[in-house]
Amino acid sequence: MSHVMNTYSRLPVAFVRGEGAWLWDREGKRYLDGLAGIAVNTLGHAHPRFTAALTAQIGKLIHCSNVYQVNEQELLANKLSLLTSMQEVFFCNSGCEANEAAIKLARMYGHKQEIESPAIIVMEKAFHGRTLATLSATGNRKVQAGFEPLVSGFVRVPYNDLEAIRLVAQNNRNVVAVLVEPIQGEGGIRTLDIEYLQQLRKVCDEQNWLLMLDEVQCGIGRTGKWFAYQHSGIMPDVMTLAKGLGSGVPIGACLTAGSAAGTFQPGNHGSTFGGNPLACTAGLATLNIIEHDKLMAHAEVLGRFIREGLIAALQGVNGVKDIRGQGLMIGIELDKPCGELVKMALAKGLLVNVTADSVIRLLPPLVMTQDEAKQLLDILCPLIKEFLQA
Ligand SMILES: Cc1ncc(COP(=O)(O)O)c(C=O)c1O
């Protein structure tokens, strides 16, 4: 009997090693990784230069408290600032912590403007994490049920609906920020229109609201640019990162710019592990390898290859509603719940995921090759057809 707490319904497989886009289980069976630990293993598994960078750092210094200067943290903050033109970075250990930092920051920003009960606009079908504040911001009752009372101070609107935002602006003087994923991951690979994001930026400027983008899943090169918002030419005031930033080493980050910068002062927020030398080395190595190996351009090209392959094989097939996404963040929506497909794919040696009940989600590592992507399509497309015909 396992003593691991029963918080996941786990698939009957345990991996013991990986290489590139491949994983091996305890029995020696090989699997093609179309999920990358849910957008975490940016560089795939056991990347030689990543491993070397981590190994060298472990031999020097793993952790030191944030009461001291942390060299690697400064290097990673500088690098992130260079890639975004944002000003400050707070480091933590996960996506929900990065969003907690953003939520706290928005509240403090509001209080500084003498708004006593600051509120944050959040979206339907959003996912921001499992802590109390972030599950309250999340737009999924399954995540919230049983944990009431929820944290107050969130106003929910439909995704991609500018009129709804304008209506809140007219009626609610407590709003201080909007928190939104440029591409909803858990919500089913749904992308904000570029025009919406540009208009949202304008509304935020007019209303003095912070535009806070959750790029925990869609950031770090996955969509073909460093960050998904960069497809729209706007700048956020706050951006949260985690998942792919450390290629598997836990790290989260909350970045600020413009009027959000300078909100936190010593004593306002903190984290024991946040931004330790090992995690920041992982972040720096990830960004440097993405840059050096031109993995963003690769993500764009490979993403298009996979989407085109899916369209060629599945468009018009009865039961396939939509094939969508950007770069290596891809969703195939069916007209019925399809969780079963995850097990069918596993049996054929392919790792995929299903989210929002009926959306097959692909989040391959950025190092996947075109030949491997072809193998992915060759396994997945017939399986989807088989599933729909059953
Ligand atoms: C967009 C987004 N935000 C936040 C989170 C929470 O991240 P974590 O599980 O690291 O707390 C996730 C996780 O799936 C996510 O997709």
Coordinates of C-alpha atoms and ligand atoms in Angstrom, one line a residue:
M1 CA 0.0 0.0 0.0
S2 CA 1.3 3.4 -0.9
H3 CA 1.8 6.1 1.7
V4 CA 1.7 8.9 -0.8
M5 CA -1.3 11.1 -0.2
N6 CA -4.1 10.4 -2.6
T7 CA -4.2 13.7 -4.4
Y8 CA -3.7 12.4 -8.0
S9 CA -5.4 9.6 -9.9
R10 CA -2.1 8.3 -11.2
L11 CA -1.5 6.3 -14.4
P12 CA 0.0 2.8 -13.8
V13 CA 3.6 3.7 -14.9
A14 CA 6.7 5.0 -13.2
F15 CA 9.6 6.5 -15.2
V16 CA 13.1 5.9 -14.2
R17 CA 15.1 7.8 -16.8
G18 CA 14.8 10.0 -19.8
E19 CA 16.8 11.3 -22.8
G20 CA 15.7 14.1 -25.0
A21 CA 12.0 13.6 -25.8
W22 CA 12.0 10.0 -24.5
L23 CA 11.3 8.4 -21.2
W24 CA 11.8 4.8 -20.0
D25 CA 9.7 3.0 -17.4
R26 CA 10.8 0.5 -14.7
E27 CA 10.2 -2.4 -17.2
G28 CA 12.4 -0.8 -19.8
K29 CA 9.6 0.3 -22.1
R30 CA 10.2 3.5 -24.0
Y31 CA 7.7 6.4 -24.3
L32 CA 7.6 9.5 -26.5
D33 CA 7.0 12.5 -24.3
G34 CA 4.3 14.8 -25.8
L35 CA 3.7 16.5 -22.4
A36 CA 7.1 17.4 -20.9
G37 CA 5.8 17.2 -17.4
I38 CA 3.0 19.6 -18.3
A39 CA 5.2 22.2 -20.0
V40 CA 8.0 21.8 -17.5
N41 CA 10.8 19.9 -19.2
T42 CA 11.6 22.6 -21.7
L43 CA 14.9 21.0 -22.6
G44 CA 13.6 17.5 -22.5
H45 CA 15.3 15.0 -20.3
A46 CA 19.0 14.7 -19.3
H47 CA 20.1 17.5 -21.6
P48 CA 23.9 17.3 -21.5
R49 CA 24.7 21.0 -21.2
F50 CA 21.8 21.5 -18.7
T51 CA 23.0 18.6 -16.6
A52 CA 26.6 19.9 -16.7
A53 CA 25.5 23.4 -15.5
L54 CA 23.5 21.9 -12.6
T55 CA 26.2 19.5 -11.6
A56 CA 28.8 22.2 -11.5
Q57 CA 26.5 24.4 -9.4
I58 CA 25.6 21.6 -7.0
G59 CA 29.4 21.2 -6.4
K60 CA 29.7 24.9 -5.5
L61 CA 26.5 26.0 -3.7
I62 CA 22.9 24.8 -3.6
H63 CA 21.2 27.1 -1.2
C64 CA 21.9 30.3 0.7
S65 CA 19.4 32.5 2.4
N66 CA 17.8 35.5 0.9
V67 CA 19.2 37.6 3.8
Y68 CA 22.4 37.6 1.7
Q69 CA 23.1 38.7 -1.9
V70 CA 22.6 35.8 -4.3
N71 CA 24.8 36.0 -7.4
E72 CA 22.9 33.6 -9.6
Q73 CA 19.6 35.3 -8.7
E74 CA 20.9 38.6 -9.9
L75 CA 22.2 37.0 -13.1
L76 CA 18.8 35.4 -13.8
A77 CA 16.8 38.6 -12.9
N78 CA 19.1 40.5 -15.3
K79 CA 18.5 38.0 -18.0
L80 CA 14.7 38.0 -17.6
S81 CA 14.8 41.8 -17.5
L82 CA 16.8 41.9 -20.8
L83 CA 14.2 39.5 -22.4
T84 CA 11.2 41.5 -21.3
S85 CA 12.3 45.0 -20.5
M86 CA 10.6 44.5 -17.1
Q87 CA 12.2 45.9 -14.1
E88 CA 12.1 43.6 -11.0
V89 CA 11.9 39.9 -10.4
F90 CA 10.7 38.1 -7.2
F91 CA 11.7 34.5 -7.2
C92 CA 9.7 31.6 -5.6
N93 CA 9.3 27.9 -6.3
S94 CA 6.1 27.3 -8.3
G95 CA 3.4 28.8 -10.4
C96 CA 0.9 29.3 -7.6
E97 CA 3.5 31.1 -5.5
A98 CA 4.3 33.4 -8.4
N99 CA 0.6 34.2 -8.7
E100 CA 0.2 34.6 -4.9
A101 CA 3.0 37.2 -5.2
A102 CA 1.1 39.0 -8.0
I103 CA -2.2 38.9 -6.1
K104 CA -0.5 40.3 -2.9
L105 CA 1.3 42.9 -5.0
A106 CA -2.0 44.1 -6.7
R107 CA -3.6 44.4 -3.3
M108 CA -0.7 46.4 -1.9
Y109 CA -0.7 48.6 -5.1
G110 CA -4.5 49.3 -4.4
H111 CA -3.9 50.1 -0.7
K112 CA -1.2 52.6 -1.7
Q113 CA -4.0 54.3 -3.7
E114 CA -6.3 54.2 -0.7
I115 CA -8.5 51.5 -2.1
E116 CA -9.5 49.6 1.1
S117 CA -11.0 46.5 -0.6
P118 CA -9.0 46.0 -3.8
A119 CA -10.4 43.6 -6.4
I120 CA -8.8 41.7 -9.2
I121 CA -10.6 40.8 -12.5
V122 CA -10.1 37.1 -13.4
M123 CA -11.4 35.0 -16.2
E124 CA -13.8 32.1 -16.7
K125 CA -12.0 28.8 -17.1
A126 CA -8.8 30.4 -15.7
F127 CA -6.3 28.3 -13.8
H128 CA -3.9 30.0 -11.4
G129 CA -3.0 27.3 -8.9
R130 CA -4.1 25.4 -5.8
T131 CA -3.3 27.7 -2.8
L132 CA -6.3 29.4 -1.3
A133 CA -5.9 32.7 -3.1
T134 CA -5.0 31.2 -6.4
L135 CA -7.8 28.6 -6.3
S136 CA -10.1 31.5 -5.6
A137 CA -8.8 33.2 -8.7
T138 CA -9.2 30.0 -10.7
G139 CA -12.4 29.7 -12.7
N140 CA -13.1 26.0 -12.1
R141 CA -15.6 24.9 -9.4
K142 CA -13.9 21.4 -9.2
V143 CA -10.7 23.1 -7.9
Q144 CA -12.6 25.2 -5.4
A145 CA -15.3 22.8 -4.0
G146 CA -14.7 21.9 -0.4
F147 CA -12.3 24.8 0.3
E148 CA -14.8 27.5 1.0
P149 CA -14.8 30.2 2.3
L150 CA -12.8 31.3 -0.8
V151 CA -10.6 34.4 -0.7
S152 CA -12.6 37.4 -1.7
G153 CA -11.7 40.2 -4.0
F154 CA -12.0 38.5 -7.4
V155 CA -14.4 39.6 -10.1
R156 CA -15.0 37.0 -12.9
V157 CA -15.6 37.8 -16.5
P158 CA -15.7 35.7 -19.7
Y159 CA -12.4 35.2 -21.6
N160 CA -11.8 37.4 -24.6
D161 CA -14.8 39.6 -23.9
L162 CA -13.8 43.3 -23.8
E163 CA -17.4 44.5 -23.2
A164 CA -17.5 42.6 -19.9
I165 CA -14.2 44.3 -18.9
R166 CA -15.6 47.7 -19.8
L167 CA -18.8 47.0 -17.8
V168 CA -16.7 46.2 -14.7
A169 CA -14.7 49.4 -15.2
Q170 CA -17.9 51.4 -15.2
N171 CA -19.4 49.8 -12.1
N172 CA -16.6 48.8 -9.8
R173 CA -14.2 51.4 -8.3
N174 CA -12.4 48.7 -6.3
V175 CA -10.7 47.0 -9.2
V176 CA -6.9 47.4 -9.2
A177 CA -5.7 44.7 -11.7
V178 CA -6.6 42.1 -14.3
L179 CA -5.0 38.7 -14.0
V180 CA -5.2 36.6 -17.2
E181 CA -3.4 33.8 -19.1
P182 CA -2.6 34.9 -22.7
I183 CA -3.2 31.2 -23.5
Q184 CA -5.4 29.2 -21.1
G185 CA -3.7 25.8 -20.6
E186 CA -5.9 23.9 -18.1
G187 CA -8.9 25.7 -19.6
G188 CA -8.4 23.9 -22.9
I189 CA -5.7 25.7 -25.0
R190 CA -7.7 28.9 -25.6
T191 CA -5.8 31.9 -26.9
L192 CA -6.6 35.6 -26.2
D193 CA -7.1 37.6 -29.4
I194 CA -4.2 40.0 -30.1
E195 CA -6.7 42.8 -30.5
Y196 CA -8.3 41.9 -27.1
L197 CA -5.0 42.1 -25.4
Q198 CA -4.1 45.4 -27.0
Q199 CA -7.5 46.9 -26.0
L200 CA -7.2 45.4 -22.5
R201 CA -3.8 47.2 -22.2
K202 CA -5.6 50.5 -23.1
V203 CA -8.4 49.9 -20.5
C204 CA -5.8 49.1 -17.8
D205 CA -3.9 52.4 -18.6
E206 CA -7.2 54.4 -18.6
Q207 CA -8.3 52.9 -15.3
N208 CA -4.9 52.7 -13.6
W209 CA -5.2 49.0 -13.3
L210 CA -2.3 46.6 -13.4
L211 CA -2.2 44.2 -16.3
M212 CA -1.0 40.9 -14.8
L213 CA -0.2 38.1 -17.2
D214 CA 0.0 34.5 -16.0
E215 CA 2.6 32.9 -18.3
V216 CA 3.3 30.0 -16.1
Q217 CA 2.3 27.5 -18.8
C218 CA 2.6 29.5 -22.0
G219 CA 5.9 31.3 -21.3
I220 CA 9.6 30.4 -21.9
G221 CA 9.8 30.0 -25.6
R222 CA 6.9 27.5 -26.0
T223 CA 4.8 29.7 -28.3
G224 CA 7.7 30.7 -30.6
K225 CA 8.5 33.9 -28.7
W226 CA 10.0 34.2 -25.2
F227 CA 6.6 35.1 -23.8
A228 CA 3.2 34.8 -25.3
Y229 CA 2.3 38.4 -24.8
Q230 CA 5.2 39.4 -27.1
H231 CA 3.0 38.3 -30.1
S232 CA 0.8 41.3 -29.4
G233 CA 3.3 44.0 -29.0
I234 CA 2.0 45.2 -25.6
M235 CA 3.8 45.2 -22.2
P236 CA 2.4 43.8 -19.0
D237 CA 2.8 45.4 -15.6
V238 CA 3.2 42.1 -13.9
M239 CA 4.0 38.7 -15.3
T240 CA 4.2 35.3 -13.6
L241 CA 6.4 32.4 -14.6
A242 CA 7.3 28.9 -13.4
K243 CA 7.0 25.5 -15.1
G244 CA 9.4 25.7 -18.0
L245 CA 11.7 28.2 -16.5
G246 CA 13.8 25.6 -14.7
S247 CA 13.4 22.7 -17.1
G248 CA 12.3 20.5 -14.2
V249 CA 14.1 22.3 -11.2
P250 CA 11.3 24.0 -9.2
I251 CA 11.4 27.8 -9.7
G252 CA 8.8 30.5 -10.1
A253 CA 9.0 34.2 -10.7
C254 CA 6.9 37.3 -10.5
L255 CA 8.1 40.2 -12.7
T256 CA 7.1 43.8 -12.4
A257 CA 7.3 46.8 -14.7
G258 CA 6.0 50.4 -14.8
S259 CA 3.7 51.4 -12.0
A260 CA 3.9 47.9 -10.4
A261 CA 7.6 48.1 -9.9
G262 CA 8.7 49.2 -6.4
T263 CA 5.4 48.1 -4.8
F264 CA 7.1 45.6 -2.5
Q265 CA 9.6 46.8 0.0
P266 CA 11.7 44.7 2.5
G267 CA 9.3 42.7 4.8
N268 CA 6.4 42.7 2.4
H269 CA 7.0 39.3 0.8
G270 CA 9.5 36.5 0.9
S271 CA 10.4 32.8 0.4
T272 CA 13.0 30.6 2.1
F273 CA 13.9 28.6 -1.0
G274 CA 12.9 31.2 -3.6
G275 CA 15.7 32.1 -6.0
N276 CA 18.4 29.8 -4.6
P277 CA 21.6 29.3 -6.6
L278 CA 20.6 25.9 -7.9
A279 CA 17.2 26.9 -9.1
C280 CA 18.5 30.1 -10.7
T281 CA 21.3 28.2 -12.4
A282 CA 18.6 26.0 -13.8
G283 CA 16.7 29.1 -15.0
L284 CA 19.8 30.7 -16.5
A285 CA 20.9 27.5 -18.3
T286 CA 17.4 26.9 -19.7
L287 CA 17.3 30.5 -21.1
N288 CA 20.8 30.3 -22.5
I289 CA 20.3 27.0 -24.2
I290 CA 17.0 28.1 -25.7
E291 CA 18.8 31.1 -27.1
H292 CA 21.9 29.3 -28.3
D293 CA 20.0 26.5 -29.9
K294 CA 17.3 28.7 -31.4
L295 CA 14.6 26.6 -29.8
M296 CA 12.0 29.3 -30.0
A297 CA 12.1 29.4 -33.8
H298 CA 12.1 25.6 -33.6
A299 CA 9.0 25.6 -31.4
E300 CA 7.2 27.7 -33.9
V301 CA 8.2 25.5 -36.9
L302 CA 7.6 22.2 -35.1
G303 CA 4.3 23.5 -33.7
R304 CA 3.1 24.3 -37.2
F305 CA 4.3 20.9 -38.5
I306 CA 2.3 19.2 -35.8
R307 CA -0.8 21.3 -36.2
E308 CA -0.7 20.8 -40.0
G309 CA -0.2 17.1 -39.5
L310 CA -3.2 17.0 -37.2
I311 CA -5.4 19.0 -39.6
A312 CA -4.4 16.7 -42.5
A313 CA -5.3 13.6 -40.6
L314 CA -8.3 14.8 -38.5
Q315 CA -10.0 17.8 -40.0
G316 CA -13.5 16.8 -41.0
V317 CA -13.4 13.6 -39.0
N318 CA -16.7 13.2 -37.2
G319 CA -16.2 14.2 -33.5
V320 CA -13.2 16.4 -34.0
K321 CA -14.4 19.9 -33.1
D322 CA -11.2 22.0 -33.3
I323 CA -7.4 21.9 -33.7
R324 CA -5.7 24.9 -32.2
G325 CA -2.8 26.4 -30.4
Q326 CA 0.4 28.3 -30.8
G327 CA 3.9 26.9 -31.1
L328 CA 4.2 23.8 -29.0
M329 CA 1.0 24.4 -27.0
I330 CA -1.6 22.5 -29.0
G331 CA -5.1 21.4 -28.3
I332 CA -7.4 19.0 -30.2
E333 CA -11.0 19.4 -29.0
L334 CA -13.4 16.5 -29.4
D335 CA -17.1 16.6 -29.1
K336 CA -17.1 14.2 -26.0
P337 CA -15.0 13.6 -22.9
C338 CA -11.8 11.7 -24.0
G339 CA -9.8 11.0 -20.8
E340 CA -9.6 7.4 -22.0
L341 CA -7.3 8.5 -24.9
V342 CA -4.5 9.2 -22.4
K343 CA -4.4 5.5 -21.4
M344 CA -4.7 4.3 -25.0
A345 CA -1.8 6.5 -26.0
L346 CA 0.2 5.3 -23.0
A347 CA -0.2 1.7 -24.1
K348 CA 1.2 2.7 -27.5
G349 CA 4.2 4.4 -25.8
L350 CA 3.0 8.1 -26.2
L351 CA 2.5 10.6 -23.4
V352 CA -0.3 13.1 -23.9
N353 CA -2.9 14.7 -21.6
V354 CA -6.5 15.6 -21.7
T355 CA -7.8 18.8 -20.1
A356 CA -11.2 20.5 -19.8
D357 CA -12.7 17.0 -20.3
S358 CA -12.6 16.9 -24.1
V359 CA -9.3 18.7 -25.2
I360 CA -6.3 16.5 -26.0
R361 CA -3.3 18.6 -24.9
L362 CA 0.2 18.5 -26.4
L363 CA 3.0 20.3 -24.7
P364 CA 6.2 18.5 -26.1
P365 CA 9.7 19.5 -25.0
L366 CA 11.2 22.3 -27.1
V367 CA 14.0 19.8 -28.2
M368 CA 11.6 17.4 -29.9
T369 CA 12.8 16.7 -33.5
Q370 CA 10.6 16.7 -36.6
D371 CA 11.1 13.0 -36.9
E372 CA 9.9 12.5 -33.3
A373 CA 6.9 14.8 -34.0
K374 CA 6.1 12.6 -37.0
Q375 CA 6.1 9.5 -34.8
L376 CA 3.8 11.4 -32.4
L377 CA 1.3 12.1 -35.2
D378 CA 1.6 8.5 -36.5
I379 CA 0.6 7.2 -33.1
L380 CA -1.9 9.8 -32.0
C381 CA -4.0 10.4 -35.1
P382 CA -5.1 6.8 -35.7
L383 CA -5.9 6.5 -31.9
I384 CA -8.2 9.5 -32.0
K385 CA -10.0 8.1 -35.0
E386 CA -10.3 4.7 -33.3
F387 CA -11.6 6.4 -30.1
L388 CA -14.2 8.4 -32.0
Q389 CA -15.4 5.3 -33.9
A390 CA -15.8 3.1 -30.8
Ligands
LIG1 C1 -1.4 29.1 -16.0 C2 -1.0 28.4 -14.8 N1 -0.8 29.2 -13.7 C3 -0.5 28.6 -12.5 C4 -0.3 27.3 -12.4 C5 0.1 26.7 -11.0 O1 1.4 26.3 -11.1 P1 2.0 25.3 -9.9 O2 1.4 24.0 -10.1 O3 3.5 25.3 -10.2 O4 1.7 25.9 -8.6 C6 -0.5 26.4 -13.5 C7 -0.3 25.0 -13.4 O5 -0.8 24.2 -14.2 C8 -0.9 27.0 -14.7 O6 -1.0 26.3 -15.8

